[in-house]
PDB file of C-alpha atoms in Angstrom:
ATOM      1  CA  ASN Z   1      -7.910 -18.068  -6.110  1.00 62.00           C
ATOM      2  CA  ALA Z   2      -9.409 -14.712  -7.007  1.00 74.00           C
ATOM      3  CA  GLY Z   3      -7.821 -12.909  -4.044  1.00 92.00           C
ATOM      4  CA  VAL Z   4      -9.105  -9.332  -3.737  1.00 95.00           C
ATOM      5  CA  THR Z   5     -11.528  -8.249  -6.468  1.00 95.00           C
ATOM      6  CA  GLN Z   6     -12.417  -4.612  -7.055  1.00 96.00           C
ATOM      7  CA  THR Z   7     -15.130  -3.260  -9.321  1.00 96.00           C
ATOM      8  CA  PRO Z   8     -15.391  -1.161 -11.377  1.00 96.00           C
ATOM      9  CA  LYS Z   9     -11.862  -0.700 -12.739  1.00 95.00           C
ATOM     10  CA  PHE Z  10     -12.709   2.713 -14.182  1.00 96.00           C
ATOM     11  CA  GLN Z  11     -15.468   5.192 -13.409  1.00 96.00           C
ATOM     12  CA  VAL Z  12     -16.234   8.770 -14.383  1.00 97.00           C
ATOM     13  CA  LEU Z  13     -18.643  10.764 -12.219  1.00 96.00           C
ATOM     14  CA  LYS Z  14     -20.009  14.270 -12.211  1.00 97.00           C
ATOM     15  CA  THR Z  15     -19.690  16.413  -9.119  1.00 97.00           C
ATOM     16  CA  GLY Z  16     -22.441  15.570  -6.655  1.00 97.00           C
ATOM     17  CA  GLN Z  17     -23.151  12.069  -7.939  1.00 97.00           C
ATOM     18  CA  SER Z  18     -22.940   9.086  -5.658  1.00 96.00           C
ATOM     19  CA  MET Z  19     -21.415   5.698  -6.263  1.00 96.00           C
ATOM     20  CA  THR Z  20     -20.073   2.614  -4.552  1.00 97.00           C
ATOM     21  CA  LEU Z  21     -16.737   0.953  -5.156  1.00 98.00           C
ATOM     22  CA  GLN Z  22     -17.018  -2.754  -4.521  1.00 98.00           C
ATOM     23  CA  CYS Z  23     -14.398  -4.924  -2.850  1.00 98.00           C
ATOM     24  CA  ALA Z  24     -14.644  -8.660  -2.258  1.00 97.00           C
ATOM     25  CA  GLN Z  25     -12.100 -11.168  -0.990  1.00 97.00           C
ATOM     26  CA  ASP Z  26     -12.311 -14.951  -0.928  1.00 96.00           C
ATOM     27  CA  MET Z  27      -9.486 -15.637   1.533  1.00 95.00           C
ATOM     28  CA  ASN Z  28     -11.565 -15.403   4.729  1.00 94.00           C
ATOM     29  CA  HIS Z  29      -9.514 -12.402   5.828  1.00 94.00           C
ATOM     30  CA  GLU Z  30     -10.752 -10.583   8.908  1.00 94.00           C
ATOM     31  CA  TYR Z  31      -9.019  -7.274   8.124  1.00 93.00           C
ATOM     32  CA  MET Z  32      -9.991  -5.147   5.120  1.00 96.00           C
ATOM     33  CA  SER Z  33      -9.068  -1.604   4.191  1.00 96.00           C
ATOM     34  CA  TRP Z  34      -9.367   1.090   1.558  1.00 97.00           C
ATOM     35  CA  TYR Z  35      -6.506   3.298   0.393  1.00 96.00           C
ATOM     36  CA  ARG Z  36      -6.354   6.100  -2.114  1.00 96.00           C
ATOM     37  CA  GLN Z  37      -3.273   6.730  -4.219  1.00 92.00           C
ATOM     38  CA  ASP Z  38      -2.473  10.209  -5.465  1.00 91.00           C
ATOM     39  CA  PRO Z  39       0.642  11.467  -7.288  1.00 84.00           C
ATOM     40  CA  GLY Z  40       3.310  12.565  -4.813  1.00 81.00           C
ATOM     41  CA  MET Z  41       1.194  11.459  -1.853  1.00 83.00           C
ATOM     42  CA  GLY Z  42       1.718   7.718  -1.805  1.00 85.00           C
ATOM     43  CA  LEU Z  43      -1.062   5.634  -0.300  1.00 90.00           C
ATOM     44  CA  ARG Z  44      -3.342   7.057   2.358  1.00 92.00           C
ATOM     45  CA  LEU Z  45      -5.715   4.994   4.454  1.00 93.00           C
ATOM     46  CA  ILE Z  46      -9.391   5.942   4.148  1.00 96.00           C
ATOM     47  CA  HIS Z  47     -11.248   3.389   6.289  1.00 96.00           C
ATOM     48  CA  TYR Z  48     -10.563  -0.056   7.640  1.00 94.00           C
ATOM     49  CA  SER Z  49     -12.367  -2.954   9.280  1.00 95.00           C
ATOM     50  CA  VAL Z  50     -11.039  -5.568  11.697  1.00 92.00           C
ATOM     51  CA  GLY Z  51     -14.038  -7.849  11.207  1.00 93.00           C
ATOM     52  CA  ALA Z  52     -17.683  -8.054  10.172  1.00 94.00           C
ATOM     53  CA  GLY Z  53     -19.722  -5.306  11.796  1.00 95.00           C
ATOM     54  CA  ILE Z  54     -16.667  -3.239  12.792  1.00 95.00           C
ATOM     55  CA  THR Z  55     -15.292  -0.263  10.883  1.00 96.00           C
ATOM     56  CA  ASP Z  56     -12.981   2.603  11.750  1.00 93.00           C
ATOM     57  CA  GLN Z  57     -11.570   5.735  10.166  1.00 94.00           C
ATOM     58  CA  GLY Z  58      -8.141   6.046   8.685  1.00 91.00           C
ATOM     59  CA  GLU Z  59      -6.126   9.112   7.757  1.00 89.00           C
ATOM     60  CA  VAL Z  60      -8.506  10.619   5.158  1.00 94.00           C
ATOM     61  CA  PRO Z  61     -12.096   9.447   5.873  1.00 96.00           C
ATOM     62  CA  ASN Z  62     -14.055  12.598   4.980  1.00 96.00           C
ATOM     63  CA  GLY Z  63     -16.483  12.142   2.085  1.00 96.00           C
ATOM     64  CA  TYR Z  64     -16.457   8.355   2.294  1.00 97.00           C
ATOM     65  CA  ASN Z  65     -18.623   5.780   4.058  1.00 97.00           C
ATOM     66  CA  VAL Z  66     -18.037   2.080   4.567  1.00 97.00           C
ATOM     67  CA  SER Z  67     -19.860  -0.893   6.026  1.00 96.00           C
ATOM     68  CA  ARG Z  68     -18.856  -4.486   6.701  1.00 97.00           C
ATOM     69  CA  SER Z  69     -21.931  -6.712   6.812  1.00 97.00           C
ATOM     70  CA  THR Z  70     -20.028  -9.845   5.756  1.00 96.00           C
ATOM     71  CA  THR Z  71     -16.458 -11.041   6.084  1.00 96.00           C
ATOM     72  CA  GLU Z  72     -16.065 -11.094   2.284  1.00 97.00           C
ATOM     73  CA  ASP Z  73     -17.282  -7.626   1.265  1.00 97.00           C
ATOM     74  CA  PHE Z  74     -16.167  -4.104   2.129  1.00 98.00           C
ATOM     75  CA  PRO Z  75     -17.800  -1.489  -0.137  1.00 98.00           C
ATOM     76  CA  LEU Z  76     -16.674   2.133  -0.207  1.00 98.00           C
ATOM     77  CA  ARG Z  77     -19.405   4.724  -0.783  1.00 97.00           C
ATOM     78  CA  LEU Z  78     -19.049   8.249  -2.076  1.00 96.00           C
ATOM     79  CA  LEU Z  79     -22.267  10.042  -1.192  1.00 91.00           C
ATOM     80  CA  SER Z  80     -21.604  13.277  -3.113  1.00 96.00           C
ATOM     81  CA  ALA Z  81     -18.521  13.073  -5.289  1.00 96.00           C
ATOM     82  CA  ALA Z  82     -16.101  15.998  -5.492  1.00 97.00           C
ATOM     83  CA  PRO Z  83     -13.196  16.621  -7.909  1.00 96.00           C
ATOM     84  CA  SER Z  84     -10.808  16.203  -4.946  1.00 96.00           C
ATOM     85  CA  GLN Z  85     -11.863  12.558  -4.842  1.00 97.00           C
ATOM     86  CA  THR Z  86     -10.356  11.902  -8.261  1.00 97.00           C
ATOM     87  CA  SER Z  87      -7.854   9.179  -7.460  1.00 97.00           C
ATOM     88  CA  VAL Z  88      -6.958   5.524  -7.738  1.00 95.00           C
ATOM     89  CA  TYR Z  89      -8.545   3.466  -4.978  1.00 97.00           C
ATOM     90  CA  PHE Z  90      -7.113   0.226  -3.631  1.00 96.00           C
ATOM     91  CA  CYS Z  91      -8.783  -2.320  -1.424  1.00 97.00           C
ATOM     92  CA  ALA Z  92      -6.500  -4.540   0.652  1.00 95.00           C
ATOM     93  CA  SER Z  93      -7.053  -7.385   3.096  1.00 95.00           C
ATOM     94  CA  SER Z  94      -5.057  -9.518   5.513  1.00 92.00           C
ATOM     95  CA  PRO Z  95      -5.787 -12.446   7.834  1.00 91.00           C
ATOM     96  CA  GLY Z  96      -5.573 -10.190  10.893  1.00 85.00           C
ATOM     97  CA  GLN Z  97      -4.570  -6.639  11.652  1.00 81.00           C
ATOM     98  CA  PRO Z  98      -1.403  -5.779   9.738  1.00 79.00           C
ATOM     99  CA  ASN Z  99       0.384  -4.689  12.906  1.00 72.00           C
ATOM    100  CA  SER Z 100       3.156  -7.220  12.553  1.00 71.00           C
ATOM    101  CA  GLY Z 101       5.063  -9.028   9.860  1.00 71.00           C
ATOM    102  CA  ALA Z 102       2.774 -12.023  10.232  1.00 74.00           C
ATOM    103  CA  ASN Z 103      -0.222 -10.367   8.567  1.00 80.00           C
ATOM    104  CA  VAL Z 104       0.658  -9.113   5.110  1.00 86.00           C
ATOM    105  CA  LEU Z 105      -1.780  -7.065   3.052  1.00 90.00           C
ATOM    106  CA  THR Z 106      -3.059  -8.442  -0.254  1.00 92.00           C
ATOM    107  CA  PHE Z 107      -4.119  -5.680  -2.646  1.00 94.00           C
ATOM    108  CA  GLY Z 108      -6.729  -5.538  -5.364  1.00 95.00           C
ATOM    109  CA  ALA Z 109      -5.881  -4.226  -8.835  1.00 93.00           C
ATOM    110  CA  GLY Z 110      -7.362  -0.798  -8.161  1.00 94.00           C
ATOM    111  CA  SER Z 111     -10.286   1.364  -9.271  1.00 96.00           C
ATOM    112  CA  ARG Z 112      -9.557   4.586 -11.120  1.00 95.00           C
ATOM    113  CA  LEU Z 113     -12.155   7.262 -10.374  1.00 97.00           C
ATOM    114  CA  THR Z 114     -12.455  10.597 -12.137  1.00 97.00           C
ATOM    115  CA  VAL Z 115     -14.838  13.258 -10.831  1.00 97.00           C
ATOM    116  CA  LEU Z 116     -15.602  16.054 -13.274  1.00 96.00           C
TER     117      LEU Z 116
ATOM    118  CA  GLY L   1       3.418   8.944  15.275  1.00 81.00           C
ATOM    119  CA  ASN L   2       4.641   6.572  12.612  1.00 86.00           C
ATOM    120  CA  SER L   3       6.057   7.818   9.336  1.00 90.00           C
ATOM    121  CA  VAL L   4       8.191   6.689   6.436  1.00 94.00           C
ATOM    122  CA  THR L   5      10.429   8.850   4.267  1.00 95.00           C
ATOM    123  CA  GLN L   6      11.800   7.471   1.041  1.00 94.00           C
ATOM    124  CA  MET L   7      13.893   9.043  -1.661  1.00 88.00           C
ATOM    125  CA  GLU L   8      12.129  11.049  -4.306  1.00 82.00           C
ATOM    126  CA  GLY L   9      12.021   9.707  -7.797  1.00 84.00           C
ATOM    127  CA  PRO L  10      11.955   9.065 -10.551  1.00 93.00           C
ATOM    128  CA  VAL L  11      15.081   6.958 -10.704  1.00 95.00           C
ATOM    129  CA  THR L  12      16.333   5.977 -14.151  1.00 97.00           C
ATOM    130  CA  LEU L  13      18.998   3.296 -14.493  1.00 97.00           C
ATOM    131  CA  SER L  14      20.557   1.304 -17.267  1.00 97.00           C
ATOM    132  CA  GLU L  15      20.121  -2.458 -17.266  1.00 97.00           C
ATOM    133  CA  GLU L  16      22.591  -4.254 -14.927  1.00 96.00           C
ATOM    134  CA  ALA L  17      23.184  -1.107 -12.851  1.00 97.00           C
ATOM    135  CA  PHE L  18      23.188  -1.177  -9.041  1.00 97.00           C
ATOM    136  CA  LEU L  19      20.048   0.072  -7.337  1.00 97.00           C
ATOM    137  CA  THR L  20      19.600   1.724  -3.954  1.00 97.00           C
ATOM    138  CA  ILE L  21      16.337   3.268  -2.813  1.00 97.00           C
ATOM    139  CA  ASN L  22      16.658   4.911   0.578  1.00 97.00           C
ATOM    140  CA  CYS L  23      14.005   4.547   3.271  1.00 97.00           C
ATOM    141  CA  THR L  24      14.074   5.925   6.810  1.00 97.00           C
ATOM    142  CA  TYR L  25      11.364   5.737   9.419  1.00 96.00           C
ATOM    143  CA  THR L  26      10.084   7.071  12.708  1.00 94.00           C
ATOM    144  CA  ALA L  27       7.968   4.846  14.881  1.00 90.00           C
ATOM    145  CA  THR L  28       6.413   4.591  18.304  1.00 84.00           C
ATOM    146  CA  GLY L  29       6.781   1.036  19.396  1.00 81.00           C
ATOM    147  CA  TYR L  30       8.698  -1.710  17.637  1.00 85.00           C
ATOM    148  CA  PRO L  31       8.144  -1.593  13.876  1.00 90.00           C
ATOM    149  CA  SER L  32       7.978  -4.258  11.211  1.00 91.00           C
ATOM    150  CA  LEU L  33       9.259  -2.973   7.872  1.00 94.00           C
ATOM    151  CA  PHE L  34       8.188  -3.774   4.342  1.00 94.00           C
ATOM    152  CA  TRP L  35       8.900  -3.036   0.720  1.00 96.00           C
ATOM    153  CA  TYR L  36       5.975  -3.252  -1.689  1.00 95.00           C
ATOM    154  CA  VAL L  37       6.204  -3.042  -5.483  1.00 96.00           C
ATOM    155  CA  GLN L  38       3.578  -1.790  -7.914  1.00 93.00           C
ATOM    156  CA  TYR L  39       4.013  -2.801 -11.543  1.00 94.00           C
ATOM    157  CA  PRO L  40       2.263  -0.684 -14.189  1.00 89.00           C
ATOM    158  CA  GLY L  41      -1.510  -1.015 -14.055  1.00 85.00           C
ATOM    159  CA  GLU L  42      -1.486  -3.353 -11.065  1.00 88.00           C
ATOM    160  CA  GLY L  43      -2.038  -3.239  -7.324  1.00 89.00           C
ATOM    161  CA  LEU L  44       0.750  -3.384  -4.781  1.00 92.00           C
ATOM    162  CA  GLN L  45       2.379  -6.651  -3.883  1.00 93.00           C
ATOM    163  CA  LEU L  46       4.770  -7.486  -1.086  1.00 93.00           C
ATOM    164  CA  LEU L  47       8.390  -7.618  -2.204  1.00 96.00           C
ATOM    165  CA  LEU L  48      10.119  -8.318   1.120  1.00 96.00           C
ATOM    166  CA  LYS L  49       9.859  -7.690   4.825  1.00 94.00           C
ATOM    167  CA  ALA L  50      11.845  -7.672   8.073  1.00 94.00           C
ATOM    168  CA  THR L  51      10.357  -7.866  11.543  1.00 90.00           C
ATOM    169  CA  LYS L  52      13.295  -7.265  13.870  1.00 90.00           C
ATOM    170  CA  ALA L  53      16.537  -5.354  13.981  1.00 93.00           C
ATOM    171  CA  ASP L  54      19.378  -6.674  11.789  1.00 95.00           C
ATOM    172  CA  ASP L  55      16.989  -8.946   9.856  1.00 95.00           C
ATOM    173  CA  LYS L  56      17.565  -8.977   6.110  1.00 97.00           C
ATOM    174  CA  GLY L  57      14.586  -9.404   3.828  1.00 96.00           C
ATOM    175  CA  SER L  58      15.246 -10.682   0.318  1.00 97.00           C
ATOM    176  CA  ASN L  59      13.279 -11.620  -2.773  1.00 97.00           C
ATOM    177  CA  LYS L  60      13.851 -11.605  -6.555  1.00 95.00           C
ATOM    178  CA  GLY L  61      17.408 -10.352  -6.067  1.00 97.00           C
ATOM    179  CA  PHE L  62      16.293  -7.409  -3.921  1.00 98.00           C
ATOM    180  CA  GLU L  63      17.537  -7.028  -0.349  1.00 98.00           C
ATOM    181  CA  ALA L  64      16.910  -4.701   2.570  1.00 98.00           C
ATOM    182  CA  THR L  65      18.362  -4.784   6.083  1.00 97.00           C
ATOM    183  CA  TYR L  66      16.486  -3.483   9.127  1.00 96.00           C
ATOM    184  CA  ARG L  67      18.907  -1.024  10.774  1.00 96.00           C
ATOM    185  CA  LYS L  68      17.556   0.115  14.113  1.00 94.00           C
ATOM    186  CA  GLU L  69      20.586   2.315  14.880  1.00 95.00           C
ATOM    187  CA  THR L  70      20.002   4.410  11.743  1.00 96.00           C
ATOM    188  CA  THR L  71      16.208   3.805  11.540  1.00 96.00           C
ATOM    189  CA  SER L  72      16.630   2.728   7.936  1.00 97.00           C
ATOM    190  CA  PHE L  73      15.494  -0.014   5.565  1.00 98.00           C
ATOM    191  CA  HIS L  74      17.180   0.745   2.254  1.00 98.00           C
ATOM    192  CA  LEU L  75      16.288  -1.372  -0.770  1.00 98.00           C
ATOM    193  CA  GLU L  76      19.152  -2.678  -2.926  1.00 98.00           C
ATOM    194  CA  LYS L  77      19.629  -4.812  -5.996  1.00 98.00           C
ATOM    195  CA  GLY L  78      22.960  -5.607  -7.573  1.00 96.00           C
ATOM    196  CA  SER L  79      21.864  -5.753 -11.215  1.00 96.00           C
ATOM    197  CA  VAL L  80      18.508  -4.364 -12.298  1.00 97.00           C
ATOM    198  CA  GLN L  81      16.519  -5.553 -15.293  1.00 97.00           C
ATOM    199  CA  VAL L  82      13.983  -3.797 -17.490  1.00 96.00           C
ATOM    200  CA  SER L  83      11.298  -5.918 -15.812  1.00 96.00           C
ATOM    201  CA  ASP L  84      12.118  -4.236 -12.464  1.00 97.00           C
ATOM    202  CA  SER L  85      10.591  -0.973 -13.731  1.00 97.00           C
ATOM    203  CA  ALA L  86       7.873  -0.199 -11.191  1.00 96.00           C
ATOM    204  CA  VAL L  87       6.995   1.994  -8.227  1.00 94.00           C
ATOM    205  CA  TYR L  88       8.506   0.885  -4.919  1.00 96.00           C
ATOM    206  CA  PHE L  89       6.923   1.692  -1.555  1.00 95.00           C
ATOM    207  CA  CYS L  90       8.522   1.431   1.859  1.00 96.00           C
ATOM    208  CA  ALA L  91       6.048   0.778   4.685  1.00 93.00           C
ATOM    209  CA  LEU L  92       5.916   0.090   8.386  1.00 91.00           C
ATOM    210  CA  THR L  93       3.594  -1.036  11.093  1.00 88.00           C
ATOM    211  CA  THR L  94       4.031  -1.407  14.836  1.00 84.00           C
ATOM    212  CA  ASN L  95       2.632  -3.994  17.193  1.00 70.00           C
ATOM    213  CA  SER L  96       0.749  -1.484  19.317  1.00 65.00           C
ATOM    214  CA  GLY L  97      -3.019  -1.732  19.050  1.00 60.00           C
ATOM    215  CA  ASN L  98      -4.870  -0.839  15.869  1.00 62.00           C
ATOM    216  CA  THR L  99      -1.829   0.401  14.025  1.00 67.00           C
ATOM    217  CA  PRO L 100      -2.447   0.550  10.285  1.00 78.00           C
ATOM    218  CA  LEU L 101       0.246   0.076   7.695  1.00 85.00           C
ATOM    219  CA  VAL L 102       1.899   3.425   6.879  1.00 88.00           C
ATOM    220  CA  PHE L 103       3.404   3.900   3.431  1.00 91.00           C
ATOM    221  CA  GLY L 104       6.052   6.174   2.034  1.00 92.00           C
ATOM    222  CA  LYS L 105       5.244   8.241  -1.042  1.00 92.00           C
ATOM    223  CA  GLY L 106       6.773   5.744  -3.464  1.00 93.00           C
ATOM    224  CA  THR L 107       9.791   5.835  -5.759  1.00 95.00           C
ATOM    225  CA  ARG L 108       9.340   5.247  -9.467  1.00 94.00           C
ATOM    226  CA  LEU L 109      12.131   3.203 -11.059  1.00 96.00           C
ATOM    227  CA  SER L 110      12.654   3.066 -14.809  1.00 96.00           C
ATOM    228  CA  VAL L 111      15.248   0.662 -16.186  1.00 97.00           C
ATOM    229  CA  ILE L 112      16.341   1.169 -19.784  1.00 96.00           C
ATOM    230  CA  ALA L 113      17.988  -1.424 -21.998  1.00 94.00           C
TER     231      ALA L 113
END
């Protein structure tokens, strides 16, 4: 089982460039989410989706767009990258909403983004 | 709202030492509590969980007990190994609506031989 696959693992952008971080899962999970991890800040939720066609904002959504056209894929788009978006990004999925102990998040290996 | 506070790191221990990483929480509703571990260069993975008061989660020699009276979920291990070096995250969710998982800031543990 591949689990949650994120690409690319590393990316360097210039300020103002756009890019998409890809996330795919092969576990038929309904819930998918994106977190960013910054030193001293822990993990903060950017956007999440409870199923195909449904997305919602998390704690830090500004500067990011998402879509969920299929159950398997949940790409994260940066339309105009800024240095403040330098971070490590994690995609995570679970069978249903992780609002109980029954639905545990499975994380990808992360994508390290640097914006110059 | 929901929040998690865990002890600041880094924590450096010698092999076979006793480990405690403190975690306290505030929550609206009835929380489920988790510890996740992140090994170097990897994503987070679930270490253990507890879904109701007085439950004890355990895995790989780690334990944590859900204490509702002190709103705590401290992580303990009796004898750490070098392979336990990682970042540990306490997290919670509640069973009220679209409640995402909320993480603490993480505690980095380094175990030296």
